[in-house]
PDB file of C-alpha atoms in Angstrom:
ATOM      1  CA  MET K  25       0.000   0.000   0.000  1.00 46.00           C
ATOM      2  CA  ALA K  26       1.792   3.070  -1.252  1.00 56.00           C
ATOM      3  CA  SER K  27      -0.686   5.456   0.371  1.00 58.00           C
ATOM      4  CA  GLY K  28      -0.779   3.665   3.667  1.00 63.00           C
ATOM      5  CA  LEU K  29      -4.517   3.134   3.400  1.00 62.00           C
ATOM      6  CA  PRO K  30      -6.173  -0.266   3.306  1.00 64.00           C
ATOM      7  CA  ASP K  31      -7.578  -1.341  -0.061  1.00 62.00           C
ATOM      8  CA  TYR K  32     -11.183  -0.914   0.980  1.00 63.00           C
ATOM      9  CA  TYR K  33     -10.844   2.865   1.186  1.00 64.00           C
ATOM     10  CA  ARG K  34     -10.350   3.051  -2.564  1.00 63.00           C
ATOM     11  CA  GLY K  35     -12.711   2.411  -5.438  1.00 65.00           C
ATOM     12  CA  VAL K  36     -11.753   0.099  -8.251  1.00 64.00           C
ATOM     13  CA  ASP K  37      -8.711   1.545  -9.992  1.00 64.00           C
ATOM     14  CA  ILE K  38      -7.100  -0.628 -12.620  1.00 62.00           C
ATOM     15  CA  ALA K  39      -3.817   1.301 -12.647  1.00 64.00           C
ATOM     16  CA  TYR K  40      -3.515   1.510  -8.850  1.00 64.00           C
ATOM     17  CA  GLN K  41      -4.392  -2.074  -8.190  1.00 64.00           C
ATOM     18  CA  ALA K  42      -2.279  -3.322 -11.080  1.00 65.00           C
ATOM     19  CA  LEU K  43      -5.053  -5.445 -12.552  1.00 65.00           C
ATOM     20  CA  SER K  44      -4.169  -6.631 -16.020  1.00 70.00           C
ATOM     21  CA  GLN K  45      -7.750  -6.384 -17.197  1.00 72.00           C
ATOM     22  CA  MET K  46     -11.275  -6.019 -15.999  1.00 73.00           C
ATOM     23  CA  ILE K  47     -14.253  -7.715 -17.615  1.00 77.00           C
ATOM     24  CA  VAL K  48     -17.488  -5.766 -17.421  1.00 76.00           C
ATOM     25  CA  ARG K  49     -20.753  -7.067 -18.771  1.00 72.00           C
ATOM     26  CA  PRO K  50     -24.393  -6.107 -18.344  1.00 68.00           C
ATOM     27  CA  LYS K  51     -26.170  -8.285 -15.843  1.00 70.00           C
ATOM     28  CA  TYR K  52     -29.204 -10.058 -17.229  1.00 72.00           C
ATOM     29  CA  GLY K  53     -31.342 -12.753 -15.801  1.00 74.00           C
ATOM     30  CA  THR K  54     -31.694 -16.268 -17.038  1.00 76.00           C
ATOM     31  CA  ALA K  55     -32.278 -16.591 -20.766  1.00 83.00           C
ATOM     32  CA  THR K  56     -35.749 -17.779 -21.558  1.00 86.00           C
ATOM     33  CA  GLY K  57     -37.897 -18.255 -24.622  1.00 89.00           C
ATOM     34  CA  ALA K  58     -41.447 -18.095 -25.877  1.00 90.00           C
ATOM     35  CA  HIS K  59     -43.033 -19.904 -28.796  1.00 92.00           C
ATOM     36  CA  ALA K  60     -46.316 -18.988 -30.444  1.00 93.00           C
ATOM     37  CA  SER K  61     -48.422 -20.553 -33.169  1.00 93.00           C
ATOM     38  CA  GLU K  62     -51.510 -18.784 -34.399  1.00 92.00           C
ATOM     39  CA  SER K  63     -53.871 -18.326 -37.317  1.00 92.00           C
ATOM     40  CA  ALA K  64     -53.638 -14.809 -38.639  1.00 91.00           C
ATOM     41  CA  VAL K  65     -56.813 -12.757 -38.736  1.00 90.00           C
ATOM     42  CA  PRO K  66     -57.578 -12.095 -42.431  1.00 93.00           C
ATOM     43  CA  ASN K  67     -56.680  -8.468 -43.132  1.00 94.00           C
ATOM     44  CA  GLY K  68     -56.108  -7.911 -39.422  1.00 94.00           C
ATOM     45  CA  ILE K  69     -53.321  -7.808 -36.860  1.00 94.00           C
ATOM     46  CA  VAL K  70     -52.775 -10.634 -34.405  1.00 93.00           C
ATOM     47  CA  SER K  71     -50.483 -10.594 -31.369  1.00 93.00           C
ATOM     48  CA  LEU K  72     -48.204 -13.614 -31.460  1.00 94.00           C
ATOM     49  CA  LEU K  73     -46.417 -13.122 -28.185  1.00 93.00           C
ATOM     50  CA  SER K  74     -45.964 -10.400 -25.633  1.00 92.00           C
ATOM     51  CA  VAL K  75     -43.655 -10.060 -22.677  1.00 92.00           C
ATOM     52  CA  ALA K  76     -44.038  -7.522 -19.876  1.00 91.00           C
ATOM     53  CA  GLY K  77     -40.811  -6.801 -18.025  1.00 90.00           C
ATOM     54  CA  LYS K  78     -37.372  -5.305 -18.530  1.00 90.00           C
ATOM     55  CA  GLY K  79     -34.591  -6.981 -20.455  1.00 90.00           C
ATOM     56  CA  MET K  80     -32.992  -7.735 -23.784  1.00 91.00           C
ATOM     57  CA  ILE K  81     -33.940  -9.741 -26.852  1.00 93.00           C
ATOM     58  CA  TYR K  82     -31.334 -12.304 -27.864  1.00 93.00           C
ATOM     59  CA  GLY K  83     -33.084 -13.159 -31.099  1.00 93.00           C
ATOM     60  CA  GLY K  84     -36.103 -14.788 -32.624  1.00 95.00           C
ATOM     61  CA  THR K  85     -37.896 -15.820 -35.772  1.00 96.00           C
ATOM     62  CA  VAL K  86     -41.321 -15.425 -37.320  1.00 96.00           C
ATOM     63  CA  LEU K  87     -42.391 -18.001 -39.910  1.00 95.00           C
ATOM     64  CA  ALA K  88     -45.382 -17.801 -42.215  1.00 94.00           C
ATOM     65  CA  VAL K  89     -46.243 -20.849 -44.294  1.00 89.00           C
ATOM     66  CA  TRP K  90     -49.463 -21.018 -46.230  1.00 89.00           C
ATOM     67  CA  VAL K  91     -51.069 -22.345 -49.422  1.00 90.00           C
ATOM     68  CA  SER K  92     -51.194 -18.923 -51.032  1.00 92.00           C
ATOM     69  CA  THR K  93     -49.017 -15.848 -51.015  1.00 93.00           C
ATOM     70  CA  GLN K  94     -48.270 -13.857 -47.869  1.00 94.00           C
ATOM     71  CA  LYS K  95     -45.661 -11.634 -49.482  1.00 94.00           C
ATOM     72  CA  ASN K  96     -47.297  -8.347 -48.512  1.00 95.00           C
ATOM     73  CA  SER K  97     -47.962  -9.336 -44.920  1.00 96.00           C
ATOM     74  CA  ILE K  98     -45.972  -7.606 -42.212  1.00 96.00           C
ATOM     75  CA  VAL K  99     -44.281  -8.591 -38.978  1.00 95.00           C
ATOM     76  CA  HIS K 100     -44.497  -5.844 -36.365  1.00 95.00           C
ATOM     77  CA  LEU K 101     -42.339  -5.340 -33.317  1.00 94.00           C
ATOM     78  CA  LYS K 102     -43.773  -3.240 -30.507  1.00 94.00           C
ATOM     79  CA  ILE K 103     -41.229  -2.181 -27.904  1.00 93.00           C
ATOM     80  CA  ASP K 104     -42.263  -0.386 -24.709  1.00 92.00           C
ATOM     81  CA  GLY K 105     -45.668   0.286 -26.200  1.00 89.00           C
ATOM     82  CA  SER K 106     -44.404   1.811 -29.458  1.00 91.00           C
ATOM     83  CA  TYR K 107     -44.441   0.206 -32.872  1.00 92.00           C
ATOM     84  CA  PHE K 108     -41.117   0.103 -34.717  1.00 90.00           C
ATOM     85  CA  VAL K 109     -41.152   0.938 -38.405  1.00 89.00           C
ATOM     86  CA  SER K 110     -42.067  -2.273 -40.235  1.00 92.00           C
ATOM     87  CA  ALA K 111     -41.777  -3.686 -43.731  1.00 93.00           C
ATOM     88  CA  SER K 112     -43.492  -6.477 -45.632  1.00 95.00           C
ATOM     89  CA  PHE K 113     -41.741  -9.715 -46.608  1.00 95.00           C
ATOM     90  CA  ASN K 114     -41.749  -8.436 -50.176  1.00 95.00           C
ATOM     91  CA  THR K 115     -40.087  -5.134 -49.282  1.00 95.00           C
ATOM     92  CA  LEU K 116     -37.444  -6.828 -47.171  1.00 94.00           C
ATOM     93  CA  ASN K 117     -36.679  -9.203 -50.032  1.00 94.00           C
ATOM     94  CA  ARG K 118     -36.787  -6.529 -52.727  1.00 93.00           C
ATOM     95  CA  TYR K 119     -34.241  -4.342 -50.956  1.00 93.00           C
ATOM     96  CA  GLY K 120     -32.047  -7.251 -49.917  1.00 91.00           C
ATOM     97  CA  MET K 121     -32.411  -6.803 -46.189  1.00 90.00           C
ATOM     98  CA  PHE K 122     -30.608 -10.013 -45.319  1.00 90.00           C
ATOM     99  CA  ALA K 123     -27.712  -8.575 -43.318  1.00 87.00           C
ATOM    100  CA  GLU K 124     -27.390  -8.509 -39.548  1.00 84.00           C
ATOM    101  CA  HIS K 125     -28.567  -5.240 -38.005  1.00 84.00           C
ATOM    102  CA  CYS K 126     -29.786  -3.753 -41.287  1.00 86.00           C
ATOM    103  CA  PHE K 127     -33.205  -3.424 -39.638  1.00 89.00           C
ATOM    104  CA  HIS K 128     -34.684  -4.681 -36.378  1.00 90.00           C
ATOM    105  CA  TYR K 129     -35.471  -7.879 -38.256  1.00 93.00           C
ATOM    106  CA  ARG K 130     -34.117  -9.331 -41.478  1.00 94.00           C
ATOM    107  CA  ILE K 131     -35.543 -11.652 -44.069  1.00 94.00           C
ATOM    108  CA  MET K 132     -34.288 -15.213 -43.988  1.00 94.00           C
ATOM    109  CA  LYS K 133     -36.614 -16.883 -46.461  1.00 94.00           C
ATOM    110  CA  PHE K 134     -38.790 -15.489 -49.219  1.00 95.00           C
ATOM    111  CA  ASP K 135     -40.263 -18.236 -51.366  1.00 94.00           C
ATOM    112  CA  ASP K 136     -43.276 -17.009 -53.318  1.00 93.00           C
ATOM    113  CA  VAL K 137     -43.643 -20.363 -55.086  1.00 94.00           C
ATOM    114  CA  SER K 138     -43.912 -22.621 -52.030  1.00 93.00           C
ATOM    115  CA  PHE K 139     -45.286 -19.659 -50.033  1.00 94.00           C
ATOM    116  CA  GLU K 140     -42.764 -19.851 -47.224  1.00 94.00           C
ATOM    117  CA  TYR K 141     -41.538 -16.692 -45.538  1.00 96.00           C
ATOM    118  CA  ALA K 142     -39.333 -16.107 -42.516  1.00 96.00           C
ATOM    119  CA  VAL K 143     -37.739 -13.198 -40.713  1.00 96.00           C
ATOM    120  CA  ALA K 144     -35.178 -13.146 -37.901  1.00 96.00           C
ATOM    121  CA  ILE K 145     -35.418 -10.662 -35.044  1.00 95.00           C
ATOM    122  CA  MET K 146     -32.143  -8.924 -34.272  1.00 92.00           C
ATOM    123  CA  TYR K 147     -29.982  -9.528 -31.238  1.00 91.00           C
ATOM    124  CA  GLY K 148     -29.556  -6.799 -28.677  1.00 89.00           C
ATOM    125  CA  ILE K 149     -32.857  -4.925 -28.649  1.00 92.00           C
ATOM    126  CA  THR K 150     -33.486  -3.802 -25.087  1.00 92.00           C
ATOM    127  CA  PHE K 151     -36.902  -3.098 -23.593  1.00 93.00           C
ATOM    128  CA  GLU K 152     -37.832  -1.255 -20.429  1.00 92.00           C
ATOM    129  CA  THR K 153     -41.449  -2.302 -19.938  1.00 91.00           C
ATOM    130  CA  SER K 154     -42.535  -4.713 -22.687  1.00 91.00           C
ATOM    131  CA  PHE K 155     -42.083  -6.148 -26.132  1.00 92.00           C
ATOM    132  CA  GLU K 156     -44.603  -7.699 -28.446  1.00 94.00           C
ATOM    133  CA  VAL K 157     -44.422  -9.524 -31.788  1.00 95.00           C
ATOM    134  CA  LEU K 158     -47.436  -9.050 -34.056  1.00 95.00           C
ATOM    135  CA  TYR K 159     -48.414 -10.212 -37.534  1.00 95.00           C
ATOM    136  CA  GLN K 160     -50.455  -8.169 -39.980  1.00 95.00           C
ATOM    137  CA  GLU K 161     -52.186 -10.285 -42.609  1.00 95.00           C
ATOM    138  CA  ARG K 162     -52.768  -8.453 -45.922  1.00 94.00           C
ATOM    139  CA  HIS K 163     -54.128 -11.069 -48.322  1.00 94.00           C
ATOM    140  CA  GLY K 164     -57.506 -11.886 -46.735  1.00 93.00           C
ATOM    141  CA  VAL K 165     -56.685 -15.432 -45.609  1.00 93.00           C
ATOM    142  CA  ALA K 166     -56.156 -17.051 -42.201  1.00 90.00           C
ATOM    143  CA  ALA K 167     -52.518 -18.052 -42.679  1.00 91.00           C
ATOM    144  CA  THR K 168     -50.717 -19.984 -39.975  1.00 92.00           C
ATOM    145  CA  VAL K 169     -47.888 -18.062 -38.369  1.00 95.00           C
ATOM    146  CA  GLU K 170     -45.276 -19.174 -35.868  1.00 94.00           C
ATOM    147  CA  ALA K 171     -43.020 -17.022 -33.734  1.00 95.00           C
ATOM    148  CA  LEU K 172     -40.119 -17.764 -31.456  1.00 95.00           C
ATOM    149  CA  ALA K 173     -38.295 -15.292 -29.235  1.00 94.00           C
ATOM    150  CA  LEU K 174     -35.291 -15.709 -26.976  1.00 94.00           C
ATOM    151  CA  TYR K 175     -34.740 -13.016 -24.388  1.00 92.00           C
ATOM    152  CA  ALA K 176     -33.614 -12.283 -20.854  1.00 90.00           C
ATOM    153  CA  LEU K 177     -35.484 -10.439 -18.133  1.00 87.00           C
ATOM    154  CA  VAL K 178     -33.499  -8.477 -15.581  1.00 82.00           C
TER     155      VAL K 178
ATOM    156  CA  MET Y   1     -39.089 -12.046  -1.118  1.00 83.00           C
ATOM    157  CA  ILE Y   2     -41.193 -13.095  -4.079  1.00 90.00           C
ATOM    158  CA  GLU Y   3     -40.803 -10.641  -6.921  1.00 91.00           C
ATOM    159  CA  LEU Y   4     -42.551 -10.649 -10.271  1.00 92.00           C
ATOM    160  CA  ARG Y   5     -40.046 -10.131 -13.100  1.00 90.00           C
ATOM    161  CA  GLY Y   6     -42.128 -10.673 -16.210  1.00 91.00           C
ATOM    162  CA  ILE Y   7     -45.482 -11.589 -17.727  1.00 93.00           C
ATOM    163  CA  ILE Y   8     -45.448 -13.636 -20.921  1.00 93.00           C
ATOM    164  CA  GLU Y   9     -48.510 -14.008 -23.125  1.00 92.00           C
ATOM    165  CA  VAL Y  10     -48.197 -16.378 -26.040  1.00 92.00           C
ATOM    166  CA  ALA Y  11     -50.735 -17.120 -28.795  1.00 91.00           C
ATOM    167  CA  ASP Y  12     -51.353 -20.833 -29.206  1.00 90.00           C
ATOM    168  CA  ASN Y  13     -53.845 -21.805 -31.907  1.00 88.00           C
ATOM    169  CA  GLY Y  14     -56.597 -19.453 -30.884  1.00 88.00           C
ATOM    170  CA  HIS Y  15     -55.744 -19.403 -27.190  1.00 92.00           C
ATOM    171  CA  THR Y  16     -53.503 -17.194 -25.108  1.00 92.00           C
ATOM    172  CA  VAL Y  17     -51.182 -18.876 -22.639  1.00 93.00           C
ATOM    173  CA  VAL Y  18     -50.067 -16.765 -19.687  1.00 93.00           C
ATOM    174  CA  GLU Y  19     -46.824 -17.422 -17.827  1.00 93.00           C
ATOM    175  CA  LEU Y  20     -45.166 -15.493 -15.018  1.00 94.00           C
ATOM    176  CA  VAL Y  21     -41.443 -15.114 -14.378  1.00 92.00           C
ATOM    177  CA  VAL Y  22     -40.626 -14.757 -10.693  1.00 92.00           C
ATOM    178  CA  THR Y  23     -37.541 -14.470  -8.500  1.00 90.00           C
ATOM    179  CA  GLU Y  24     -37.573 -15.891  -5.016  1.00 86.00           C
ATOM    180  CA  ASN Y  25     -34.610 -14.706  -3.017  1.00 77.00           C
ATOM    181  CA  ARG Y  26     -31.715 -13.999  -5.275  1.00 63.00           C
ATOM    182  CA  SER Y  27     -32.072 -11.638  -8.161  1.00 62.00           C
ATOM    183  CA  ASP Y  28     -30.377 -14.031 -10.581  1.00 64.00           C
ATOM    184  CA  LYS Y  29     -32.604 -17.049  -9.965  1.00 75.00           C
ATOM    185  CA  TYR Y  30     -35.781 -17.158 -12.002  1.00 85.00           C
ATOM    186  CA  LYS Y  31     -38.772 -19.425 -11.986  1.00 88.00           C
ATOM    187  CA  ARG Y  32     -41.471 -19.633 -14.578  1.00 90.00           C
ATOM    188  CA  HIS Y  33     -45.063 -20.480 -13.670  1.00 93.00           C
ATOM    189  CA  ARG Y  34     -47.869 -21.188 -16.083  1.00 93.00           C
ATOM    190  CA  MET Y  35     -50.777 -19.157 -14.781  1.00 93.00           C
ATOM    191  CA  GLY Y  36     -53.364 -20.400 -17.234  1.00 92.00           C
ATOM    192  CA  VAL Y  37     -54.980 -20.081 -20.629  1.00 93.00           C
ATOM    193  CA  ASP Y  38     -57.255 -17.297 -21.929  1.00 92.00           C
ATOM    194  CA  ILE Y  39     -57.116 -15.335 -18.678  1.00 90.00           C
ATOM    195  CA  LYS Y  40     -58.144 -11.723 -18.632  1.00 88.00           C
ATOM    196  CA  LEU Y  41     -55.262 -10.374 -16.597  1.00 89.00           C
ATOM    197  CA  ASN Y  42     -55.283  -7.830 -13.857  1.00 89.00           C
ATOM    198  CA  ARG Y  43     -52.885  -7.045 -11.075  1.00 91.00           C
ATOM    199  CA  GLY Y  44     -55.011  -8.597  -8.336  1.00 91.00           C
ATOM    200  CA  LYS Y  45     -55.306 -11.936 -10.145  1.00 92.00           C
ATOM    201  CA  ILE Y  46     -51.558 -12.181 -10.610  1.00 94.00           C
ATOM    202  CA  ILE Y  47     -50.753 -11.280  -7.007  1.00 94.00           C
ATOM    203  CA  THR Y  48     -53.380 -13.694  -5.678  1.00 93.00           C
ATOM    204  CA  PHE Y  49     -52.029 -16.463  -7.906  1.00 95.00           C
ATOM    205  CA  LEU Y  50     -48.442 -15.954  -6.739  1.00 94.00           C
ATOM    206  CA  ALA Y  51     -49.502 -15.684  -3.101  1.00 94.00           C
ATOM    207  CA  PHE Y  52     -51.280 -19.024  -3.463  1.00 93.00           C
ATOM    208  CA  VAL Y  53     -48.344 -20.691  -5.237  1.00 94.00           C
ATOM    209  CA  TYR Y  54     -45.803 -19.568  -2.635  1.00 93.00           C
ATOM    210  CA  GLY Y  55     -48.080 -19.677   0.401  1.00 93.00           C
ATOM    211  CA  VAL Y  56     -47.403 -16.088   1.406  1.00 92.00           C
ATOM    212  CA  PRO Y  57     -49.721 -13.136   2.036  1.00 92.00           C
ATOM    213  CA  PRO Y  58     -50.510 -11.132  -1.122  1.00 91.00           C
ATOM    214  CA  GLY Y  59     -48.764  -8.142   0.427  1.00 91.00           C
ATOM    215  CA  ASP Y  60     -45.464 -10.004   0.312  1.00 91.00           C
ATOM    216  CA  ILE Y  61     -45.493 -10.175  -3.465  1.00 93.00           C
ATOM    217  CA  VAL Y  62     -43.298  -7.449  -4.928  1.00 92.00           C
ATOM    218  CA  TRP Y  63     -44.529  -5.842  -8.144  1.00 92.00           C
ATOM    219  CA  PRO Y  64     -41.713  -3.818  -9.781  1.00 89.00           C
ATOM    220  CA  GLU Y  65     -42.574  -0.406 -11.084  1.00 88.00           C
ATOM    221  CA  HIS Y  66     -41.553  -1.159 -14.672  1.00 87.00           C
ATOM    222  CA  ILE Y  67     -44.020  -4.015 -15.143  1.00 89.00           C
ATOM    223  CA  GLU Y  68     -47.195  -2.848 -16.793  1.00 83.00           C
ATOM    224  CA  LEU Y  69     -50.127  -4.920 -17.947  1.00 81.00           C
ATOM    225  CA  LYS Y  70     -50.939  -4.750 -21.638  1.00 69.00           C
ATOM    226  CA  THR Y  71     -54.485  -3.645 -20.905  1.00 55.00           C
ATOM    227  CA  GLY Y  72     -53.254  -0.927 -18.592  1.00 43.00           C
ATOM    228  CA  ALA Y  73     -55.693  -2.238 -15.978  1.00 39.00           C
ATOM    229  CA  LEU Y  74     -53.454  -2.000 -12.940  1.00 38.00           C
TER     230      LEU Y  74
END
Protein backbone atom coordinates (compact mmCIF):
# COMPACT_ATOMS: atom_id res chain seq x y z
CA MET A 1 0.00 0.00 0.00
CA ALA A 2 1.79 3.07 -1.25
CA SER A 3 -0.69 5.46 0.37
CA GLY A 4 -0.78 3.66 3.67
CA LEU A 5 -4.52 3.13 3.40
CA PRO A 6 -6.17 -0.27 3.31
CA ASP A 7 -7.58 -1.34 -0.06
CA TYR A 8 -11.18 -0.91 0.98
CA TYR A 9 -10.84 2.87 1.19
CA ARG A 10 -10.35 3.05 -2.56
CA GLY A 11 -12.71 2.41 -5.44
CA VAL A 12 -11.75 0.10 -8.25
CA ASP A 13 -8.71 1.54 -9.99
CA ILE A 14 -7.10 -0.63 -12.62
CA ALA A 15 -3.82 1.30 -12.65
CA TYR A 16 -3.51 1.51 -8.85
CA GLN A 17 -4.39 -2.07 -8.19
CA ALA A 18 -2.28 -3.32 -11.08
CA LEU A 19 -5.05 -5.44 -12.55
CA SER A 20 -4.17 -6.63 -16.02
CA GLN A 21 -7.75 -6.38 -17.20
CA MET A 22 -11.28 -6.02 -16.00
CA ILE A 23 -14.25 -7.72 -17.62
CA VAL A 24 -17.49 -5.77 -17.42
CA ARG A 25 -20.75 -7.07 -18.77
CA PRO A 26 -24.39 -6.11 -18.34
CA LYS A 27 -26.17 -8.29 -15.84
CA TYR A 28 -29.20 -10.06 -17.23
CA GLY A 29 -31.34 -12.75 -15.80
CA THR A 30 -31.69 -16.27 -17.04
CA ALA A 31 -32.28 -16.59 -20.77
CA THR A 32 -35.75 -17.78 -21.56
CA GLY A 33 -37.90 -18.25 -24.62
CA ALA A 34 -41.45 -18.10 -25.88
CA HIS A 35 -43.03 -19.90 -28.80
CA ALA A 36 -46.32 -18.99 -30.44
CA SER A 37 -48.42 -20.55 -33.17
CA GLU A 38 -51.51 -18.78 -34.40
CA SER A 39 -53.87 -18.33 -37.32
CA ALA A 40 -53.64 -14.81 -38.64
CA VAL A 41 -56.81 -12.76 -38.74
CA PRO A 42 -57.58 -12.10 -42.43
CA ASN A 43 -56.68 -8.47 -43.13
CA GLY A 44 -56.11 -7.91 -39.42
CA ILE A 45 -53.32 -7.81 -36.86
CA VAL A 46 -52.78 -10.63 -34.40
CA SER A 47 -50.48 -10.59 -31.37
CA LEU A 48 -48.20 -13.61 -31.46
CA LEU A 49 -46.42 -13.12 -28.19
CA SER A 50 -45.96 -10.40 -25.63
CA VAL A 51 -43.65 -10.06 -22.68
CA ALA A 52 -44.04 -7.52 -19.88
CA GLY A 53 -40.81 -6.80 -18.03
CA LYS A 54 -37.37 -5.31 -18.53
CA GLY A 55 -34.59 -6.98 -20.46
CA MET A 56 -32.99 -7.74 -23.78
CA ILE A 57 -33.94 -9.74 -26.85
CA TYR A 58 -31.33 -12.30 -27.86
CA GLY A 59 -33.08 -13.16 -31.10
CA GLY A 60 -36.10 -14.79 -32.62
CA THR A 61 -37.90 -15.82 -35.77
CA VAL A 62 -41.32 -15.42 -37.32
CA LEU A 63 -42.39 -18.00 -39.91
CA ALA A 64 -45.38 -17.80 -42.22
CA VAL A 65 -46.24 -20.85 -44.29
CA TRP A 66 -49.46 -21.02 -46.23
CA VAL A 67 -51.07 -22.34 -49.42
CA SER A 68 -51.19 -18.92 -51.03
CA THR A 69 -49.02 -15.85 -51.02
CA GLN A 70 -48.27 -13.86 -47.87
CA LYS A 71 -45.66 -11.63 -49.48
CA ASN A 72 -47.30 -8.35 -48.51
CA SER A 73 -47.96 -9.34 -44.92
CA ILE A 74 -45.97 -7.61 -42.21
CA VAL A 75 -44.28 -8.59 -38.98
CA HIS A 76 -44.50 -5.84 -36.36
CA LEU A 77 -42.34 -5.34 -33.32
CA LYS A 78 -43.77 -3.24 -30.51
CA ILE A 79 -41.23 -2.18 -27.90
CA ASP A 80 -42.26 -0.39 -24.71
CA GLY A 81 -45.67 0.29 -26.20
CA SER A 82 -44.40 1.81 -29.46
CA TYR A 83 -44.44 0.21 -32.87
CA PHE A 84 -41.12 0.10 -34.72
CA VAL A 85 -41.15 0.94 -38.40
CA SER A 86 -42.07 -2.27 -40.24
CA ALA A 87 -41.78 -3.69 -43.73
CA SER A 88 -43.49 -6.48 -45.63
CA PHE A 89 -41.74 -9.71 -46.61
CA ASN A 90 -41.75 -8.44 -50.18
CA THR A 91 -40.09 -5.13 -49.28
CA LEU A 92 -37.44 -6.83 -47.17
CA ASN A 93 -36.68 -9.20 -50.03
CA ARG A 94 -36.79 -6.53 -52.73
CA TYR A 95 -34.24 -4.34 -50.96
CA GLY A 96 -32.05 -7.25 -49.92
CA MET A 97 -32.41 -6.80 -46.19
CA PHE A 98 -30.61 -10.01 -45.32
CA ALA A 99 -27.71 -8.58 -43.32
CA GLU A 100 -27.39 -8.51 -39.55
CA HIS A 101 -28.57 -5.24 -38.01
CA CYS A 102 -29.79 -3.75 -41.29
CA PHE A 103 -33.20 -3.42 -39.64
CA HIS A 104 -34.68 -4.68 -36.38
CA TYR A 105 -35.47 -7.88 -38.26
CA ARG A 106 -34.12 -9.33 -41.48
CA ILE A 107 -35.54 -11.65 -44.07
CA MET A 108 -34.29 -15.21 -43.99
CA LYS A 109 -36.61 -16.88 -46.46
CA PHE A 110 -38.79 -15.49 -49.22
CA ASP A 111 -40.26 -18.24 -51.37
CA ASP A 112 -43.28 -17.01 -53.32
CA VAL A 113 -43.64 -20.36 -55.09
CA SER A 114 -43.91 -22.62 -52.03
CA PHE A 115 -45.29 -19.66 -50.03
CA GLU A 116 -42.76 -19.85 -47.22
CA TYR A 117 -41.54 -16.69 -45.54
CA ALA A 118 -39.33 -16.11 -42.52
CA VAL A 119 -37.74 -13.20 -40.71
CA ALA A 120 -35.18 -13.15 -37.90
CA ILE A 121 -35.42 -10.66 -35.04
CA MET A 122 -32.14 -8.92 -34.27
CA TYR A 123 -29.98 -9.53 -31.24
CA GLY A 124 -29.56 -6.80 -28.68
CA ILE A 125 -32.86 -4.93 -28.65
CA THR A 126 -33.49 -3.80 -25.09
CA PHE A 127 -36.90 -3.10 -23.59
CA GLU A 128 -37.83 -1.26 -20.43
CA THR A 129 -41.45 -2.30 -19.94
CA SER A 130 -42.54 -4.71 -22.69
CA PHE A 131 -42.08 -6.15 -26.13
CA GLU A 132 -44.60 -7.70 -28.45
CA VAL A 133 -44.42 -9.52 -31.79
CA LEU A 134 -47.44 -9.05 -34.06
CA TYR A 135 -48.41 -10.21 -37.53
CA GLN A 136 -50.46 -8.17 -39.98
CA GLU A 137 -52.19 -10.28 -42.61
CA ARG A 138 -52.77 -8.45 -45.92
CA HIS A 139 -54.13 -11.07 -48.32
CA GLY A 140 -57.51 -11.89 -46.73
CA VAL A 141 -56.69 -15.43 -45.61
CA ALA A 142 -56.16 -17.05 -42.20
CA ALA A 143 -52.52 -18.05 -42.68
CA THR A 144 -50.72 -19.98 -39.98
CA VAL A 145 -47.89 -18.06 -38.37
CA GLU A 146 -45.28 -19.17 -35.87
CA ALA A 147 -43.02 -17.02 -33.73
CA LEU A 148 -40.12 -17.76 -31.46
CA ALA A 149 -38.30 -15.29 -29.24
CA LEU A 150 -35.29 -15.71 -26.98
CA TYR A 151 -34.74 -13.02 -24.39
CA ALA A 152 -33.61 -12.28 -20.85
CA LEU A 153 -35.48 -10.44 -18.13
CA VAL A 154 -33.50 -8.48 -15.58
CA MET B 1 -39.09 -12.05 -1.12
CA ILE B 2 -41.19 -13.09 -4.08
CA GLU B 3 -40.80 -10.64 -6.92
CA LEU B 4 -42.55 -10.65 -10.27
CA ARG B 5 -40.05 -10.13 -13.10
CA GLY B 6 -42.13 -10.67 -16.21
CA ILE B 7 -45.48 -11.59 -17.73
CA ILE B 8 -45.45 -13.64 -20.92
CA GLU B 9 -48.51 -14.01 -23.13
CA VAL B 10 -48.20 -16.38 -26.04
CA ALA B 11 -50.73 -17.12 -28.80
CA ASP B 12 -51.35 -20.83 -29.21
CA ASN B 13 -53.84 -21.81 -31.91
CA GLY B 14 -56.60 -19.45 -30.88
CA HIS B 15 -55.74 -19.40 -27.19
CA THR B 16 -53.50 -17.19 -25.11
CA VAL B 17 -51.18 -18.88 -22.64
CA VAL B 18 -50.07 -16.77 -19.69
CA GLU B 19 -46.82 -17.42 -17.83
CA LEU B 20 -45.17 -15.49 -15.02
CA VAL B 21 -41.44 -15.11 -14.38
CA VAL B 22 -40.63 -14.76 -10.69
CA THR B 23 -37.54 -14.47 -8.50
CA GLU B 24 -37.57 -15.89 -5.02
CA ASN B 25 -34.61 -14.71 -3.02
CA ARG B 26 -31.71 -14.00 -5.27
CA SER B 27 -32.07 -11.64 -8.16
CA ASP B 28 -30.38 -14.03 -10.58
CA LYS B 29 -32.60 -17.05 -9.96
CA TYR B 30 -35.78 -17.16 -12.00
CA LYS B 31 -38.77 -19.42 -11.99
CA ARG B 32 -41.47 -19.63 -14.58
CA HIS B 33 -45.06 -20.48 -13.67
CA ARG B 34 -47.87 -21.19 -16.08
CA MET B 35 -50.78 -19.16 -14.78
CA GLY B 36 -53.36 -20.40 -17.23
CA VAL B 37 -54.98 -20.08 -20.63
CA ASP B 38 -57.25 -17.30 -21.93
CA ILE B 39 -57.12 -15.34 -18.68
CA LYS B 40 -58.14 -11.72 -18.63
CA LEU B 41 -55.26 -10.37 -16.60
CA ASN B 42 -55.28 -7.83 -13.86
CA ARG B 43 -52.89 -7.04 -11.08
CA GLY B 44 -55.01 -8.60 -8.34
CA LYS B 45 -55.31 -11.94 -10.14
CA ILE B 46 -51.56 -12.18 -10.61
CA ILE B 47 -50.75 -11.28 -7.01
CA THR B 48 -53.38 -13.69 -5.68
CA PHE B 49 -52.03 -16.46 -7.91
CA LEU B 50 -48.44 -15.95 -6.74
CA ALA B 51 -49.50 -15.68 -3.10
CA PHE B 52 -51.28 -19.02 -3.46
CA VAL B 53 -48.34 -20.69 -5.24
CA TYR B 54 -45.80 -19.57 -2.63
CA GLY B 55 -48.08 -19.68 0.40
CA VAL B 56 -47.40 -16.09 1.41
CA PRO B 57 -49.72 -13.14 2.04
CA PRO B 58 -50.51 -11.13 -1.12
CA GLY B 59 -48.76 -8.14 0.43
CA ASP B 60 -45.46 -10.00 0.31
CA ILE B 61 -45.49 -10.18 -3.46
CA VAL B 62 -43.30 -7.45 -4.93
CA TRP B 63 -44.53 -5.84 -8.14
CA PRO B 64 -41.71 -3.82 -9.78
CA GLU B 65 -42.57 -0.41 -11.08
CA HIS B 66 -41.55 -1.16 -14.67
CA ILE B 67 -44.02 -4.02 -15.14
CA GLU B 68 -47.19 -2.85 -16.79
CA LEU B 69 -50.13 -4.92 -17.95
CA LYS B 70 -50.94 -4.75 -21.64
CA THR B 71 -54.48 -3.64 -20.90
CA GLY B 72 -53.25 -0.93 -18.59
CA ALA B 73 -55.69 -2.24 -15.98
CA LEU B 74 -53.45 -2.00 -12.94
